[in-house]
PDB file of C-alpha atoms in Angstrom:
ATOM      1  CA  MET A   1       0.000   0.000   0.000  1.00 48.00           C
ATOM      2  CA  ARG A   2       2.945   2.341   0.548  1.00 54.00           C
ATOM      3  CA  GLY A   3       3.844   2.161  -3.160  1.00 56.00           C
ATOM      4  CA  LEU A   4       0.406   3.345  -4.236  1.00 58.00           C
ATOM      5  CA  ASP A   5       0.317   6.988  -5.227  1.00 58.00           C
ATOM      6  CA  PHE A   6      -3.059   8.651  -5.762  1.00 59.00           C
ATOM      7  CA  SER A   7      -1.875  12.236  -5.250  1.00 68.00           C
ATOM      8  CA  SER A   8      -1.640  13.067  -8.962  1.00 71.00           C
ATOM      9  CA  TRP A   9      -2.793  11.782 -12.315  1.00 74.00           C
ATOM     10  CA  GLN A  10       0.670  10.593 -13.209  1.00 73.00           C
ATOM     11  CA  GLY A  11       0.955   8.655  -9.953  1.00 72.00           C
ATOM     12  CA  LEU A  12      -2.531   7.162 -10.393  1.00 74.00           C
ATOM     13  CA  LEU A  13      -1.768   5.999 -13.930  1.00 81.00           C
ATOM     14  CA  SER A  14       1.571   4.471 -12.930  1.00 79.00           C
ATOM     15  CA  THR A  15      -0.103   2.730  -9.994  1.00 79.00           C
ATOM     16  CA  LEU A  16      -2.860   1.285 -12.191  1.00 82.00           C
ATOM     17  CA  PHE A  17      -0.294   0.196 -14.815  1.00 83.00           C
ATOM     18  CA  GLY A  18       1.759  -1.571 -12.169  1.00 83.00           C
ATOM     19  CA  LEU A  19      -1.309  -3.341 -10.777  1.00 84.00           C
ATOM     20  CA  ALA A  20      -2.286  -4.454 -14.295  1.00 90.00           C
ATOM     21  CA  ILE A  21       1.194  -5.867 -14.938  1.00 92.00           C
ATOM     22  CA  ILE A  22       1.172  -7.758 -11.641  1.00 91.00           C
ATOM     23  CA  THR A  23      -2.319  -9.103 -12.358  1.00 93.00           C
ATOM     24  CA  LEU A  24      -1.340 -10.281 -15.842  1.00 94.00           C
ATOM     25  CA  ILE A  25       1.744 -12.016 -14.497  1.00 95.00           C
ATOM     26  CA  GLY A  26      -0.326 -13.775 -11.832  1.00 94.00           C
ATOM     27  CA  VAL A  27      -2.975 -14.839 -14.345  1.00 94.00           C
ATOM     28  CA  GLY A  28      -0.316 -16.125 -16.725  1.00 94.00           C
ATOM     29  CA  ILE A  29       1.361 -18.169 -14.008  1.00 95.00           C
ATOM     30  CA  ARG A  30      -2.006 -19.586 -12.975  1.00 94.00           C
ATOM     31  CA  LEU A  31      -2.902 -20.539 -16.560  1.00 95.00           C
ATOM     32  CA  LEU A  32       0.486 -22.184 -17.076  1.00 95.00           C
ATOM     33  CA  VAL A  33       0.124 -24.223 -13.903  1.00 96.00           C
ATOM     34  CA  MET A  34      -3.428 -25.245 -14.835  1.00 96.00           C
ATOM     35  CA  GLN A  35      -2.277 -26.319 -18.317  1.00 95.00           C
ATOM     36  CA  VAL A  36       0.516 -28.453 -16.914  1.00 95.00           C
ATOM     37  CA  VAL A  37      -1.834 -30.069 -14.398  1.00 95.00           C
ATOM     38  CA  GLN A  38      -4.443 -30.700 -17.107  1.00 95.00           C
ATOM     39  CA  GLN A  39      -1.866 -32.339 -19.393  1.00 94.00           C
ATOM     40  CA  LYS A  40      -0.718 -34.626 -16.601  1.00 94.00           C
ATOM     41  CA  ARG A  41      -4.314 -35.510 -15.791  1.00 94.00           C
ATOM     42  CA  GLU A  42      -5.113 -36.279 -19.429  1.00 94.00           C
ATOM     43  CA  ALA A  43      -2.015 -38.466 -19.699  1.00 93.00           C
ATOM     44  CA  ALA A  44      -3.038 -40.328 -16.545  1.00 91.00           C
ATOM     45  CA  ASN A  45      -6.577 -40.792 -17.885  1.00 92.00           C
ATOM     46  CA  ARG A  46      -5.260 -42.151 -21.171  1.00 93.00           C
ATOM     47  CA  GLN A  47      -3.009 -44.545 -19.304  1.00 91.00           C
ATOM     48  CA  ILE A  48      -5.878 -45.741 -17.122  1.00 91.00           C
ATOM     49  CA  ASN A  49      -8.173 -46.153 -20.132  1.00 93.00           C
ATOM     50  CA  GLU A  50      -5.614 -48.146 -22.114  1.00 93.00           C
ATOM     51  CA  ARG A  51      -4.813 -50.300 -19.109  1.00 93.00           C
ATOM     52  CA  LEU A  52      -8.464 -50.920 -18.375  1.00 94.00           C
ATOM     53  CA  LYS A  53      -9.253 -51.723 -22.012  1.00 95.00           C
ATOM     54  CA  THR A  54      -6.383 -54.224 -22.187  1.00 95.00           C
ATOM     55  CA  LEU A  55      -7.351 -55.915 -18.925  1.00 96.00           C
ATOM     56  CA  ILE A  56     -11.005 -56.141 -19.999  1.00 96.00           C
ATOM     57  CA  ALA A  57      -9.917 -57.870 -23.216  1.00 95.00           C
ATOM     58  CA  ALA A  58      -7.738 -60.240 -21.174  1.00 95.00           C
ATOM     59  CA  TYR A  59     -10.670 -60.958 -18.849  1.00 96.00           C
ATOM     60  CA  LYS A  60     -12.898 -61.858 -21.798  1.00 94.00           C
ATOM     61  CA  THR A  61     -10.232 -64.166 -23.193  1.00 94.00           C
ATOM     62  CA  LEU A  62      -9.352 -65.890 -19.922  1.00 94.00           C
ATOM     63  CA  GLY A  63     -12.918 -66.151 -18.569  1.00 93.00           C
ATOM     64  CA  GLY A  64     -15.191 -66.277 -21.579  1.00 90.00           C
ATOM     65  CA  SER A  65     -16.680 -69.735 -20.941  1.00 90.00           C
ATOM     66  CA  PHE A  66     -18.464 -71.421 -18.058  1.00 91.00           C
ATOM     67  CA  THR A  67     -19.017 -74.925 -19.426  1.00 88.00           C
ATOM     68  CA  GLY A  68     -16.922 -77.622 -21.020  1.00 84.00           C
ATOM     69  CA  ASP A  69     -13.210 -78.091 -20.403  1.00 82.00           C
ATOM     70  CA  LEU A  70     -12.077 -75.020 -18.444  1.00 88.00           C
ATOM     71  CA  SER A  71      -8.383 -75.944 -18.484  1.00 87.00           C
ATOM     72  CA  VAL A  72      -5.814 -74.849 -21.043  1.00 88.00           C
ATOM     73  CA  ASP A  73      -3.775 -77.553 -22.742  1.00 82.00           C
ATOM     74  CA  PRO A  74      -0.222 -76.212 -23.256  1.00 83.00           C
ATOM     75  CA  SER A  75       0.637 -78.861 -25.860  1.00 77.00           C
ATOM     76  CA  HIS A  76       1.576 -77.842 -29.366  1.00 71.00           C
ATOM     77  CA  LEU A  77       0.146 -79.547 -32.409  1.00 63.00           C
ATOM     78  CA  ARG A  78       3.313 -81.581 -32.945  1.00 67.00           C
ATOM     79  CA  ASP A  79       3.092 -82.790 -29.334  1.00 67.00           C
ATOM     80  CA  LEU A  80      -0.499 -83.898 -29.862  1.00 63.00           C
ATOM     81  CA  ARG A  81       0.440 -85.842 -32.974  1.00 67.00           C
ATOM     82  CA  ARG A  82       3.437 -87.444 -31.287  1.00 70.00           C
ATOM     83  CA  ARG A  83       1.328 -88.502 -28.305  1.00 62.00           C
ATOM     84  CA  ALA A  84      -1.340 -89.889 -30.602  1.00 64.00           C
ATOM     85  CA  ALA A  85       1.265 -91.884 -32.502  1.00 66.00           C
ATOM     86  CA  GLU A  86       2.803 -93.222 -29.288  1.00 64.00           C
ATOM     87  CA  LEU A  87      -0.633 -94.141 -27.966  1.00 61.00           C
ATOM     88  CA  ALA A  88      -1.500 -95.929 -31.194  1.00 59.00           C
ATOM     89  CA  GLN A  89       1.758 -97.861 -31.211  1.00 59.00           C
ATOM     90  CA  GLY A  90       1.605 -98.815 -27.543  1.00 52.00           C
ATOM     91  CA  ASP A  91      -2.050 -99.835 -27.235  1.00 51.00           C
ATOM     92  CA  ALA A  92      -3.705-102.822 -28.843  1.00 48.00           C
ATOM     93  CA  VAL A  93      -7.176-104.240 -29.038  1.00 46.00           C
ATOM     94  CA  THR A  94      -7.940-107.968 -28.845  1.00 48.00           C
ATOM     95  CA  THR A  95     -10.695-109.002 -31.216  1.00 46.00           C
ATOM     96  CA  ALA A  96     -12.001-112.274 -32.590  1.00 49.00           C
ATOM     97  CA  GLU A  97      -9.466-112.106 -35.398  1.00 49.00           C
ATOM     98  CA  GLY A  98      -6.593-111.551 -32.962  1.00 52.00           C
ATOM     99  CA  THR A  99      -4.614-108.640 -31.553  1.00 49.00           C
ATOM    100  CA  VAL A 100      -4.899-105.440 -33.615  1.00 45.00           C
ATOM    101  CA  LEU A 101      -2.951-102.229 -33.065  1.00 45.00           C
ATOM    102  CA  LEU A 102      -4.964 -99.057 -32.757  1.00 44.00           C
ATOM    103  CA  PRO A 103      -4.680 -96.703 -35.747  1.00 46.00           C
ATOM    104  CA  VAL A 104      -2.868 -93.401 -35.498  1.00 45.00           C
ATOM    105  CA  VAL A 105      -5.251 -90.678 -34.386  1.00 45.00           C
ATOM    106  CA  ASP A 106      -5.050 -87.337 -36.139  1.00 50.00           C
ATOM    107  CA  PRO A 107      -5.907 -84.452 -33.750  1.00 52.00           C
ATOM    108  CA  GLY A 108      -7.661 -82.608 -36.597  1.00 57.00           C
ATOM    109  CA  GLU A 109     -10.067 -79.846 -35.643  1.00 60.00           C
ATOM    110  CA  ALA A 110      -9.820 -80.545 -31.901  1.00 62.00           C
ATOM    111  CA  GLY A 111      -6.045 -80.079 -31.935  1.00 68.00           C
ATOM    112  CA  ASP A 112      -6.301 -76.880 -33.955  1.00 77.00           C
ATOM    113  CA  ARG A 113      -8.928 -75.530 -31.579  1.00 82.00           C
ATOM    114  CA  ALA A 114      -6.767 -76.314 -28.529  1.00 82.00           C
ATOM    115  CA  ARG A 115      -3.830 -74.599 -30.212  1.00 84.00           C
ATOM    116  CA  ARG A 116      -5.862 -71.431 -30.876  1.00 88.00           C
ATOM    117  CA  ILE A 117      -7.074 -71.381 -27.263  1.00 90.00           C
ATOM    118  CA  ARG A 118      -3.502 -71.744 -26.031  1.00 90.00           C
ATOM    119  CA  ASP A 119      -2.251 -68.916 -28.259  1.00 90.00           C
ATOM    120  CA  ALA A 120      -5.036 -66.580 -27.098  1.00 92.00           C
ATOM    121  CA  VAL A 121      -4.384 -67.411 -23.435  1.00 94.00           C
ATOM    122  CA  GLU A 122      -0.658 -66.812 -23.861  1.00 93.00           C
ATOM    123  CA  ALA A 123      -1.309 -63.351 -25.331  1.00 94.00           C
ATOM    124  CA  ALA A 124      -3.752 -62.515 -22.517  1.00 95.00           C
ATOM    125  CA  LEU A 125      -1.270 -63.634 -19.854  1.00 95.00           C
ATOM    126  CA  SER A 126       1.395 -61.447 -21.452  1.00 95.00           C
ATOM    127  CA  ASP A 127      -0.937 -58.414 -21.270  1.00 95.00           C
ATOM    128  CA  VAL A 128      -1.775 -59.134 -17.623  1.00 96.00           C
ATOM    129  CA  ILE A 129       1.915 -59.430 -16.725  1.00 96.00           C
ATOM    130  CA  LEU A 130       2.522 -56.056 -18.397  1.00 94.00           C
ATOM    131  CA  LEU A 131      -0.415 -54.040 -17.025  1.00 93.00           C
ATOM    132  CA  GLY A 132      -1.895 -56.030 -14.128  1.00 93.00           C
ATOM    133  CA  THR A 133      -1.656 -55.433 -10.405  1.00 93.00           C
ATOM    134  CA  GLU A 134       0.861 -57.225  -8.193  1.00 95.00           C
ATOM    135  CA  GLU A 135      -1.551 -60.054  -7.420  1.00 95.00           C
ATOM    136  CA  GLN A 136      -2.569 -60.416 -11.073  1.00 95.00           C
ATOM    137  CA  VAL A 137       1.055 -60.439 -12.237  1.00 96.00           C
ATOM    138  CA  ARG A 138       1.855 -63.164  -9.706  1.00 96.00           C
ATOM    139  CA  LEU A 139      -1.069 -65.326 -10.834  1.00 95.00           C
ATOM    140  CA  ALA A 140      -0.303 -64.767 -14.516  1.00 95.00           C
ATOM    141  CA  ALA A 141       3.393 -65.565 -14.020  1.00 95.00           C
ATOM    142  CA  ARG A 142       2.510 -68.801 -12.219  1.00 94.00           C
ATOM    143  CA  ALA A 143       0.139 -69.794 -15.030  1.00 93.00           C
ATOM    144  CA  ALA A 144       2.773 -68.972 -17.656  1.00 93.00           C
ATOM    145  CA  THR A 145       5.363 -71.043 -15.774  1.00 94.00           C
ATOM    146  CA  ASP A 146       3.005 -74.026 -15.620  1.00 91.00           C
ATOM    147  CA  MET A 147       2.321 -73.642 -19.328  1.00 90.00           C
ATOM    148  CA  VAL A 148       6.037 -73.570 -20.149  1.00 90.00           C
ATOM    149  CA  GLU A 149       6.587 -76.718 -18.095  1.00 88.00           C
ATOM    150  CA  GLY A 150       3.790 -78.480 -19.956  1.00 86.00           C
ATOM    151  CA  ARG A 151       1.163 -78.619 -17.208  1.00 89.00           C
ATOM    152  CA  PRO A 152      -2.503 -77.767 -17.889  1.00 89.00           C
ATOM    153  CA  ILE A 153      -3.545 -74.520 -16.237  1.00 90.00           C
ATOM    154  CA  HIS A 154      -6.779 -73.031 -14.907  1.00 91.00           C
ATOM    155  CA  THR A 155      -7.523 -69.316 -15.143  1.00 92.00           C
ATOM    156  CA  ALA A 156     -10.483 -69.047 -12.725  1.00 92.00           C
ATOM    157  CA  GLU A 157      -8.485 -67.429  -9.894  1.00 93.00           C
ATOM    158  CA  LEU A 158      -6.914 -64.866 -12.205  1.00 95.00           C
ATOM    159  CA  VAL A 159     -10.325 -64.119 -13.745  1.00 95.00           C
ATOM    160  CA  VAL A 160     -11.778 -63.359 -10.302  1.00 94.00           C
ATOM    161  CA  SER A 161      -8.919 -60.947  -9.553  1.00 94.00           C
ATOM    162  CA  LEU A 162      -9.396 -59.187 -12.895  1.00 95.00           C
ATOM    163  CA  ARG A 163     -13.148 -58.917 -12.378  1.00 94.00           C
ATOM    164  CA  ASP A 164     -12.783 -57.360  -8.927  1.00 93.00           C
ATOM    165  CA  PHE A 165     -10.154 -54.883 -10.134  1.00 95.00           C
ATOM    166  CA  ILE A 166     -12.173 -53.789 -13.178  1.00 95.00           C
ATOM    167  CA  ARG A 167     -15.327 -53.271 -11.138  1.00 94.00           C
ATOM    168  CA  SER A 168     -13.450 -51.226  -8.539  1.00 93.00           C
ATOM    169  CA  VAL A 169     -11.885 -48.991 -11.206  1.00 91.00           C
ATOM    170  CA  LEU A 170     -15.296 -48.429 -12.814  1.00 92.00           C
ATOM    171  CA  ASP A 171     -16.830 -47.615  -9.411  1.00 91.00           C
ATOM    172  CA  LEU A 172     -19.298 -50.478  -9.652  1.00 92.00           C
ATOM    173  CA  GLU A 173     -20.890 -52.044  -6.619  1.00 91.00           C
ATOM    174  CA  VAL A 174     -19.261 -55.089  -5.083  1.00 87.00           C
ATOM    175  CA  ILE A 175     -20.663 -58.456  -6.150  1.00 88.00           C
ATOM    176  CA  PRO A 176     -22.589 -60.009  -3.228  1.00 87.00           C
ATOM    177  CA  ALA A 177     -20.727 -62.804  -1.511  1.00 82.00           C
ATOM    178  CA  ALA A 178     -23.871 -64.963  -1.545  1.00 86.00           C
ATOM    179  CA  LEU A 179     -23.922 -64.891  -5.350  1.00 88.00           C
ATOM    180  CA  ALA A 180     -22.287 -68.109  -6.520  1.00 87.00           C
ATOM    181  CA  ILE A 181     -20.594 -67.450  -9.869  1.00 90.00           C
ATOM    182  CA  PRO A 182     -19.470 -70.623 -11.674  1.00 91.00           C
ATOM    183  CA  ARG A 183     -15.812 -71.153 -12.440  1.00 91.00           C
ATOM    184  CA  GLN A 184     -14.728 -69.511 -15.646  1.00 92.00           C
ATOM    185  CA  GLY A 185     -12.374 -70.781 -18.293  1.00 91.00           C
ATOM    186  CA  PRO A 186     -10.770 -69.558 -21.517  1.00 92.00           C
ATOM    187  CA  LEU A 187     -12.910 -68.358 -24.386  1.00 90.00           C
ATOM    188  CA  ARG A 188     -13.493 -71.011 -27.035  1.00 87.00           C
ATOM    189  CA  PRO A 189     -12.758 -69.648 -30.520  1.00 82.00           C
ATOM    190  CA  ALA A 190     -15.483 -69.726 -33.120  1.00 75.00           C
ATOM    191  CA  GLY A 191     -15.370 -72.054 -36.093  1.00 63.00           C
ATOM    192  CA  SER A 192     -13.919 -71.087 -39.441  1.00 54.00           C
ATOM    193  CA  GLY A 193     -17.022 -71.853 -41.517  1.00 49.00           C
ATOM    194  CA  GLY A 194     -18.074 -68.227 -41.967  1.00 44.00           C
ATOM    195  CA  GLY A 195     -15.376 -67.555 -44.554  1.00 43.00           C
ATOM    196  CA  ASN A 196     -16.654 -70.210 -46.943  1.00 46.00           C
ATOM    197  CA  LYS A 197     -20.188 -68.918 -46.620  1.00 45.00           C
ATOM    198  CA  GLY A 198     -19.042 -65.402 -47.353  1.00 45.00           C
ATOM    199  CA  GLY A 199     -17.065 -66.607 -50.369  1.00 44.00           C
ATOM    200  CA  GLY A 200     -20.104 -68.520 -51.650  1.00 44.00           C
ATOM    201  CA  LYS A 201     -22.309 -65.471 -51.297  1.00 46.00           C
ATOM    202  CA  ALA A 202     -19.772 -63.331 -53.109  1.00 45.00           C
ATOM    203  CA  GLY A 203     -19.562 -65.890 -55.922  1.00 45.00           C
ATOM    204  CA  ASP A 204     -23.337 -65.983 -56.185  1.00 47.00           C
ATOM    205  CA  LYS A 205     -23.470 -62.210 -56.407  1.00 47.00           C
ATOM    206  CA  GLU A 206     -20.801 -62.157 -59.100  1.00 45.00           C
ATOM    207  CA  GLY A 207     -22.618 -64.900 -61.021  1.00 45.00           C
ATOM    208  CA  GLY A 208     -25.889 -62.992 -60.755  1.00 47.00           C
ATOM    209  CA  ALA A 209     -24.236 -59.833 -61.988  1.00 46.00           C
ATOM    210  CA  GLY A 210     -22.708 -61.719 -64.940  1.00 45.00           C
ATOM    211  CA  GLY A 211     -26.096 -63.238 -65.786  1.00 45.00           C
ATOM    212  CA  LYS A 212     -27.753 -59.865 -65.701  1.00 46.00           C
ATOM    213  CA  GLY A 213     -25.056 -58.416 -67.937  1.00 45.00           C
ATOM    214  CA  GLY A 214     -25.440 -61.283 -70.419  1.00 45.00           C
ATOM    215  CA  ALA A 215     -29.201 -60.878 -70.444  1.00 43.00           C
ATOM    216  CA  GLY A 216     -28.842 -57.149 -71.091  1.00 44.00           C
ATOM    217  CA  ALA A 217     -26.409 -57.774 -73.956  1.00 41.00           C
ATOM    218  CA  GLY A 218     -28.760 -60.374 -75.472  1.00 45.00           C
ATOM    219  CA  GLY A 219     -31.681 -57.985 -75.208  1.00 45.00           C
ATOM    220  CA  GLY A 220     -29.686 -55.280 -76.969  1.00 45.00           C
ATOM    221  CA  MET A 221     -28.711 -57.592 -79.838  1.00 43.00           C
ATOM    222  CA  GLY A 222     -32.328 -58.750 -80.143  1.00 44.00           C
ATOM    223  CA  GLY A 223     -33.513 -55.165 -80.374  1.00 45.00           C
ATOM    224  CA  MET A 224     -30.959 -54.402 -83.071  1.00 43.00           C
ATOM    225  CA  GLY A 225     -32.065 -57.472 -85.045  1.00 44.00           C
ATOM    226  CA  ALA A 226     -35.736 -56.522 -84.765  1.00 42.00           C
ATOM    227  CA  GLY A 227     -35.026 -52.959 -85.952  1.00 45.00           C
ATOM    228  CA  MET A 228     -33.065 -54.178 -88.973  1.00 43.00           C
ATOM    229  CA  GLY A 229     -35.814 -56.655 -89.879  1.00 43.00           C
ATOM    230  CA  MET A 230     -38.536 -54.047 -89.665  1.00 40.00           C
ATOM    231  CA  GLY A 231     -36.544 -51.580 -91.746  1.00 43.00           C
ATOM    232  CA  ALA A 232     -35.863 -54.181 -94.443  1.00 40.00           C
ATOM    233  CA  GLY A 233     -39.531 -55.240 -94.519  1.00 41.00           C
ATOM    234  CA  LEU A 234     -40.771 -51.680 -94.889  1.00 35.00           C
ATOM    235  CA  GLY A 235     -38.326 -50.941 -97.690  1.00 41.00           C
ATOM    236  CA  TYR A 236     -39.219 -54.093 -99.571  1.00 41.00           C
ATOM    237  CA  GLY A 237     -42.963 -53.384 -99.208  1.00 42.00           C
ATOM    238  CA  ALA A 238     -42.561 -49.857-100.507  1.00 41.00           C
ATOM    239  CA  GLY A 239     -40.692 -51.124-103.533  1.00 43.00           C
ATOM    240  CA  ARG A 240     -43.336 -53.694-104.423  1.00 42.00           C
ATOM    241  CA  SER A 241     -46.159 -51.191-104.058  1.00 41.00           C
ATOM    242  CA  GLY A 242     -44.390 -48.869-106.453  1.00 42.00           C
ATOM    243  CA  ASP A 243     -43.928 -51.618-109.075  1.00 45.00           C
ATOM    244  CA  ASP A 244     -47.580 -52.660-108.985  1.00 46.00           C
ATOM    245  CA  ASP A 245     -48.995 -49.108-109.348  1.00 45.00           C
ATOM    246  CA  PRO A 246     -51.035 -48.983-112.651  1.00 41.00           C
ATOM    247  CA  GLU A 247     -50.683 -45.206-113.013  1.00 41.00           C
ATOM    248  CA  ARG A 248     -46.940 -45.453-113.448  1.00 42.00           C
ATOM    249  CA  GLY A 249     -45.571 -46.073-116.836  1.00 41.00           C
ATOM    250  CA  PRO A 250     -43.376 -48.990-117.822  1.00 36.00           C
TER     251      PRO A 250
END
């Protein structure tokens, strides 16, 4: 207050100018601080959103089924074929004709389906190890270790931890303890029959388009033929009528 001078116009103007400068500096500092805080908050929100989206996808992959075989077979397709061959060579069936070795069993569609489930579970475990909590990372690392050592794994415990974490982050109410949720297992991939259907539909559409084009071309040629025939007929009729006219001379 001692620096304020209201005794003259010059002092009043200099005082107001000084106050304006100080106010602008304060507002600028405040805006800069707010911008920095907002950028950090947006970065944190993006990180939380990406983490939550990845963990939700992992939850759907690891706990997408309630029925059937809820374990994950870590065997590769070559392991399945080798085991089938060893089983066929080691086992035999006694029939009326004598002892017959069992034929070699080809895993086929079942082996391919187990392989796709294993690949999806491996990718989901990798995402959980990267972005999960301490408990989730521990459970995922244990499951990955069992898979590497060739032991079938179950993902129900990890699925429960993911479900509780996701609901807490989304501020959803806690699931009642009295609610008995069945054990969850990995998502079973869909069959590959949709591609053939789509290809068949595309072929049908192309065939229909070709048929329509051929029909249009045929119609055009027919119209041209009809026009030429009518023109020739009219010309010929006009010529004959002129020849038969009795008023014309020879």
